[in-house]
Amino acid sequence: MNLSHLTVSFGEKAVLRDFSLTLPDKGITALTGPSGCGKTTLLRAIAGLVPLKNGSIDGPSPRETAILFQENRLFPQRTVIQHLTDVLPKARWGEAMSWLELAGLEGEAHSYPSALSGGMGRRLALVRALALGGELYLLDEPFTGVDTPRIRTLMSAIAALGQPVLLSSHQPEVLALAHQVIRLDGPPLTVVSQAAEIE
Protein backbone atom coordinates (compact mmCIF):
# COMPACT_ATOMS: atom_id res chain seq x y z
CA MET A 1 0.00 0.00 0.00
CA ASN A 2 1.30 3.44 -0.92
CA LEU A 3 0.23 6.58 0.92
CA SER A 4 1.24 9.61 -1.11
CA HIS A 5 1.33 13.20 0.15
CA LEU A 6 -1.69 12.88 2.45
CA THR A 7 -3.03 16.02 4.07
CA VAL A 8 -5.85 15.91 6.61
CA SER A 9 -6.86 18.98 8.59
CA PHE A 10 -9.42 19.67 11.29
CA GLY A 11 -10.02 23.38 11.16
CA GLU A 12 -6.64 25.07 11.30
CA LYS A 13 -4.92 21.98 12.70
CA ALA A 14 -3.10 19.78 10.16
CA VAL A 15 -2.88 16.25 11.57
CA LEU A 16 -1.39 14.86 8.35
CA ARG A 17 0.62 17.24 6.17
CA ASP A 18 2.16 15.94 2.95
CA PHE A 19 2.52 12.53 4.65
CA SER A 20 3.88 9.65 2.55
CA LEU A 21 4.53 6.05 3.54
CA THR A 22 4.83 2.66 1.85
CA LEU A 23 3.34 -0.22 3.81
CA PRO A 24 4.00 -3.93 3.27
CA ASP A 25 1.35 -6.02 1.53
CA LYS A 26 1.60 -8.79 4.12
CA GLY A 27 2.25 -9.32 7.82
CA ILE A 28 1.47 -7.17 10.84
CA THR A 29 2.69 -3.59 10.82
CA ALA A 30 2.45 -1.73 14.12
CA LEU A 31 2.25 2.04 14.40
CA THR A 32 3.40 3.53 17.68
CA GLY A 33 3.94 7.03 18.95
CA PRO A 34 2.63 9.57 21.47
CA SER A 35 -1.10 9.84 22.04
CA GLY A 36 -2.56 12.48 19.75
CA CYS A 37 0.23 12.31 17.16
CA GLY A 38 -2.16 11.27 14.36
CA LYS A 39 -2.19 7.46 14.31
CA THR A 40 -5.97 7.18 14.58
CA THR A 41 -6.48 9.84 11.92
CA LEU A 42 -4.17 7.90 9.59
CA LEU A 43 -6.12 4.66 10.12
CA ARG A 44 -9.42 6.45 9.58
CA ALA A 45 -8.11 8.12 6.41
CA ILE A 46 -7.08 4.73 4.99
CA ALA A 47 -10.56 3.43 5.85
CA GLY A 48 -12.13 6.32 3.96
CA LEU A 49 -13.71 7.77 7.11
CA VAL A 50 -12.05 11.18 7.03
CA PRO A 51 -11.69 13.27 3.87
CA LEU A 52 -8.29 13.93 2.37
CA LYS A 53 -7.50 17.57 1.68
CA ASN A 54 -4.74 16.34 -0.61
CA GLY A 55 -2.93 13.15 -1.57
CA SER A 56 -3.86 9.62 -2.61
CA ILE A 57 -4.03 6.10 -1.20
CA ASP A 58 -3.10 3.17 -3.43
CA GLY A 59 -4.36 0.03 -1.73
CA PRO A 60 -7.51 -1.90 -0.84
CA SER A 61 -10.69 0.15 -1.06
CA PRO A 62 -12.61 0.99 2.11
CA ARG A 63 -15.21 -1.64 1.10
CA GLU A 64 -12.47 -4.28 1.36
CA THR A 65 -11.25 -3.06 4.74
CA ALA A 66 -12.21 -4.21 8.24
CA ILE A 67 -11.63 -1.62 10.96
CA LEU A 68 -11.56 -1.87 14.74
CA PHE A 69 -12.12 1.49 16.40
CA GLN A 70 -10.61 2.57 19.73
CA GLU A 71 -14.13 2.32 21.16
CA ASN A 72 -15.64 -1.16 21.26
CA ARG A 73 -18.93 -0.03 19.67
CA LEU A 74 -20.81 -3.06 20.96
CA PHE A 75 -24.59 -3.18 20.71
CA PRO A 76 -26.18 -3.41 24.18
CA GLN A 77 -29.25 -5.28 22.90
CA ARG A 78 -27.23 -7.99 21.08
CA THR A 79 -25.71 -11.02 22.80
CA VAL A 80 -22.02 -11.83 22.54
CA ILE A 81 -22.56 -14.51 19.89
CA GLN A 82 -24.95 -12.29 17.94
CA HIS A 83 -22.11 -9.79 17.52
CA LEU A 84 -20.40 -12.51 15.46
CA THR A 85 -23.43 -13.79 13.54
CA ASP A 86 -24.29 -10.18 12.68
CA VAL A 87 -21.11 -9.90 10.57
CA LEU A 88 -20.81 -13.49 9.30
CA PRO A 89 -22.82 -14.71 6.30
CA LYS A 90 -25.47 -17.20 7.43
CA ALA A 91 -23.55 -20.06 5.79
CA ARG A 92 -20.64 -19.30 8.15
CA TRP A 93 -22.56 -18.90 11.42
CA GLY A 94 -20.97 -22.15 12.56
CA GLU A 95 -17.68 -20.26 12.87
CA ALA A 96 -19.03 -17.91 15.53
CA MET A 97 -18.17 -20.14 18.47
CA SER A 98 -14.62 -20.64 17.17
CA TRP A 99 -14.11 -16.87 17.19
CA LEU A 100 -15.45 -16.69 20.74
CA GLU A 101 -13.12 -19.48 21.81
CA LEU A 102 -10.20 -17.54 20.34
CA ALA A 103 -11.23 -14.55 22.43
CA GLY A 104 -11.78 -16.69 25.54
CA LEU A 105 -15.48 -15.80 25.52
CA GLU A 106 -17.09 -19.16 24.78
CA GLY A 107 -18.73 -19.13 28.20
CA GLU A 108 -20.30 -15.74 27.53
CA ALA A 109 -22.03 -16.55 24.24
CA HIS A 110 -25.50 -15.59 25.50
CA SER A 111 -24.39 -12.71 27.73
CA TYR A 112 -24.92 -9.07 26.85
CA PRO A 113 -22.07 -6.52 26.63
CA SER A 114 -23.05 -5.01 29.99
CA ALA A 115 -21.99 -8.27 31.67
CA LEU A 116 -18.47 -8.18 30.21
CA SER A 117 -15.32 -6.69 31.74
CA GLY A 118 -13.44 -4.05 29.79
CA GLY A 119 -10.90 -6.55 28.47
CA MET A 120 -13.63 -9.03 27.50
CA GLY A 121 -15.50 -6.35 25.60
CA ARG A 122 -12.31 -5.40 23.79
CA ARG A 123 -11.66 -9.00 22.77
CA LEU A 124 -15.22 -9.31 21.46
CA ALA A 125 -14.86 -6.15 19.39
CA LEU A 126 -11.56 -7.44 18.01
CA VAL A 127 -12.79 -10.89 16.93
CA ARG A 128 -15.89 -9.29 15.41
CA ALA A 129 -13.62 -7.18 13.19
CA LEU A 130 -11.50 -10.23 12.33
CA ALA A 131 -14.59 -12.30 11.49
CA LEU A 132 -15.84 -9.53 9.20
CA GLY A 133 -12.78 -10.12 7.03
CA GLY A 134 -11.34 -8.10 4.18
CA GLU A 135 -8.24 -7.37 2.14
CA LEU A 136 -6.83 -5.18 4.92
CA TYR A 137 -7.33 -5.03 8.70
CA LEU A 138 -7.03 -1.68 10.48
CA LEU A 139 -6.90 -2.17 14.25
CA ASP A 140 -6.78 0.86 16.54
CA GLU A 141 -5.33 -0.08 19.95
CA PRO A 142 -6.73 -3.64 19.66
CA PHE A 143 -5.38 -4.99 22.95
CA THR A 144 -6.41 -2.36 25.51
CA GLY A 145 -7.07 -4.23 28.77
CA VAL A 146 -5.97 -7.60 27.32
CA ASP A 147 -3.43 -9.72 29.22
CA THR A 148 -0.11 -10.74 27.65
CA PRO A 149 -0.84 -14.48 27.14
CA ARG A 150 -4.08 -13.61 25.33
CA ILE A 151 -2.24 -10.98 23.25
CA ARG A 152 0.17 -13.67 22.07
CA THR A 153 -2.68 -16.01 21.11
CA LEU A 154 -4.59 -13.31 19.26
CA MET A 155 -1.52 -11.92 17.47
CA SER A 156 -0.71 -15.43 16.23
CA ALA A 157 -4.27 -15.82 14.95
CA ILE A 158 -4.14 -12.41 13.26
CA ALA A 159 -0.88 -13.29 11.51
CA ALA A 160 -2.42 -16.58 10.34
CA LEU A 161 -5.20 -14.73 8.51
CA GLY A 162 -2.71 -14.07 5.72
CA GLN A 163 -3.88 -10.51 5.06
CA PRO A 164 -2.00 -7.27 5.70
CA VAL A 165 -2.69 -5.80 9.13
CA LEU A 166 -2.02 -2.23 10.24
CA LEU A 167 -2.48 -1.65 13.96
CA SER A 168 -1.68 1.07 16.44
CA SER A 169 -0.38 0.27 19.90
CA HIS A 170 1.65 1.59 22.82
CA GLN A 171 2.12 -1.86 24.36
CA PRO A 172 5.69 -3.27 24.18
CA GLU A 173 4.40 -6.86 24.07
CA VAL A 174 2.36 -6.04 20.95
CA LEU A 175 5.23 -4.25 19.22
CA ALA A 176 7.54 -7.21 19.95
CA LEU A 177 5.17 -9.53 18.08
CA ALA A 178 4.66 -7.33 15.02
CA HIS A 179 6.54 -8.02 11.79
CA GLN A 180 7.35 -4.32 11.36
CA VAL A 181 7.19 -1.35 13.72
CA ILE A 182 6.84 2.24 12.51
CA ARG A 183 7.57 4.84 15.17
CA LEU A 184 5.75 8.12 14.68
CA ASP A 185 5.56 11.62 16.14
CA GLY A 186 3.39 14.64 15.55
CA PRO A 187 1.13 16.35 14.83
CA PRO A 188 1.56 16.73 11.99
CA LEU A 189 2.33 13.02 11.71
CA THR A 190 5.93 12.18 10.89
CA VAL A 191 7.88 8.92 10.66
CA VAL A 192 10.66 8.70 13.24
CA SER A 193 11.85 5.22 12.30
CA GLN A 194 10.71 2.19 10.36
CA ALA A 195 12.19 -1.24 11.01
CA ALA A 196 11.37 -4.91 10.91
CA GLU A 197 11.26 -6.30 14.44
CA ILE A 198 10.81 -9.95 13.46
CA GLU A 199 12.24 -11.62 10.39
PDB file of C-alpha atoms in Angstrom, residues 7 12 22 24 26-27 37 40 50-52 64 72-73 82 103 105 118 124-125 130 140 153 163-165 179-180:
ATOM      1  CA  THR A   7      -3.030  16.017   4.068  1.00  0.00           C
ATOM      2  CA  GLU A  12      -6.643  25.073  11.298  1.00  0.00           C
ATOM      3  CA  THR A  22       4.825   2.663   1.846  1.00  0.00           C
ATOM      4  CA  PRO A  24       4.002  -3.927   3.267  1.00  0.00           C
ATOM      5  CA  LYS A  26       1.603  -8.789   4.123  1.00  0.00           C
ATOM      6  CA  GLY A  27       2.252  -9.322   7.817  1.00  0.00           C
ATOM      7  CA  CYS A  37       0.231  12.312  17.162  1.00  0.00           C
ATOM      8  CA  THR A  40      -5.970   7.182  14.582  1.00  0.00           C
ATOM      9  CA  VAL A  50     -12.046  11.183   7.035  1.00  0.00           C
ATOM     10  CA  PRO A  51     -11.691  13.269   3.870  1.00  0.00           C
ATOM     11  CA  LEU A  52      -8.290  13.933   2.372  1.00  0.00           C
ATOM     12  CA  GLU A  64     -12.470  -4.279   1.359  1.00  0.00           C
ATOM     13  CA  ASN A  72     -15.644  -1.162  21.263  1.00  0.00           C
ATOM     14  CA  ARG A  73     -18.927  -0.034  19.667  1.00  0.00           C
ATOM     15  CA  GLN A  82     -24.953 -12.293  17.944  1.00  0.00           C
ATOM     16  CA  ALA A 103     -11.234 -14.551  22.431  1.00  0.00           C
ATOM     17  CA  LEU A 105     -15.484 -15.799  25.521  1.00  0.00           C
ATOM     18  CA  GLY A 118     -13.438  -4.048  29.792  1.00  0.00           C
ATOM     19  CA  LEU A 124     -15.219  -9.310  21.461  1.00  0.00           C
ATOM     20  CA  ALA A 125     -14.858  -6.149  19.394  1.00  0.00           C
ATOM     21  CA  LEU A 130     -11.502 -10.227  12.331  1.00  0.00           C
ATOM     22  CA  ASP A 140      -6.778   0.862  16.537  1.00  0.00           C
ATOM     23  CA  THR A 153      -2.679 -16.009  21.112  1.00  0.00           C
ATOM     24  CA  GLN A 163      -3.883 -10.507   5.056  1.00  0.00           C
ATOM     25  CA  PRO A 164      -2.004  -7.267   5.696  1.00  0.00           C
ATOM     26  CA  VAL A 165      -2.694  -5.805   9.132  1.00  0.00           C
ATOM     27  CA  HIS A 179       6.544  -8.016  11.785  1.00  0.00           C
ATOM     28  CA  GLN A 180       7.353  -4.323  11.363  1.00  0.00           C
TER      29      GLN A 180
END
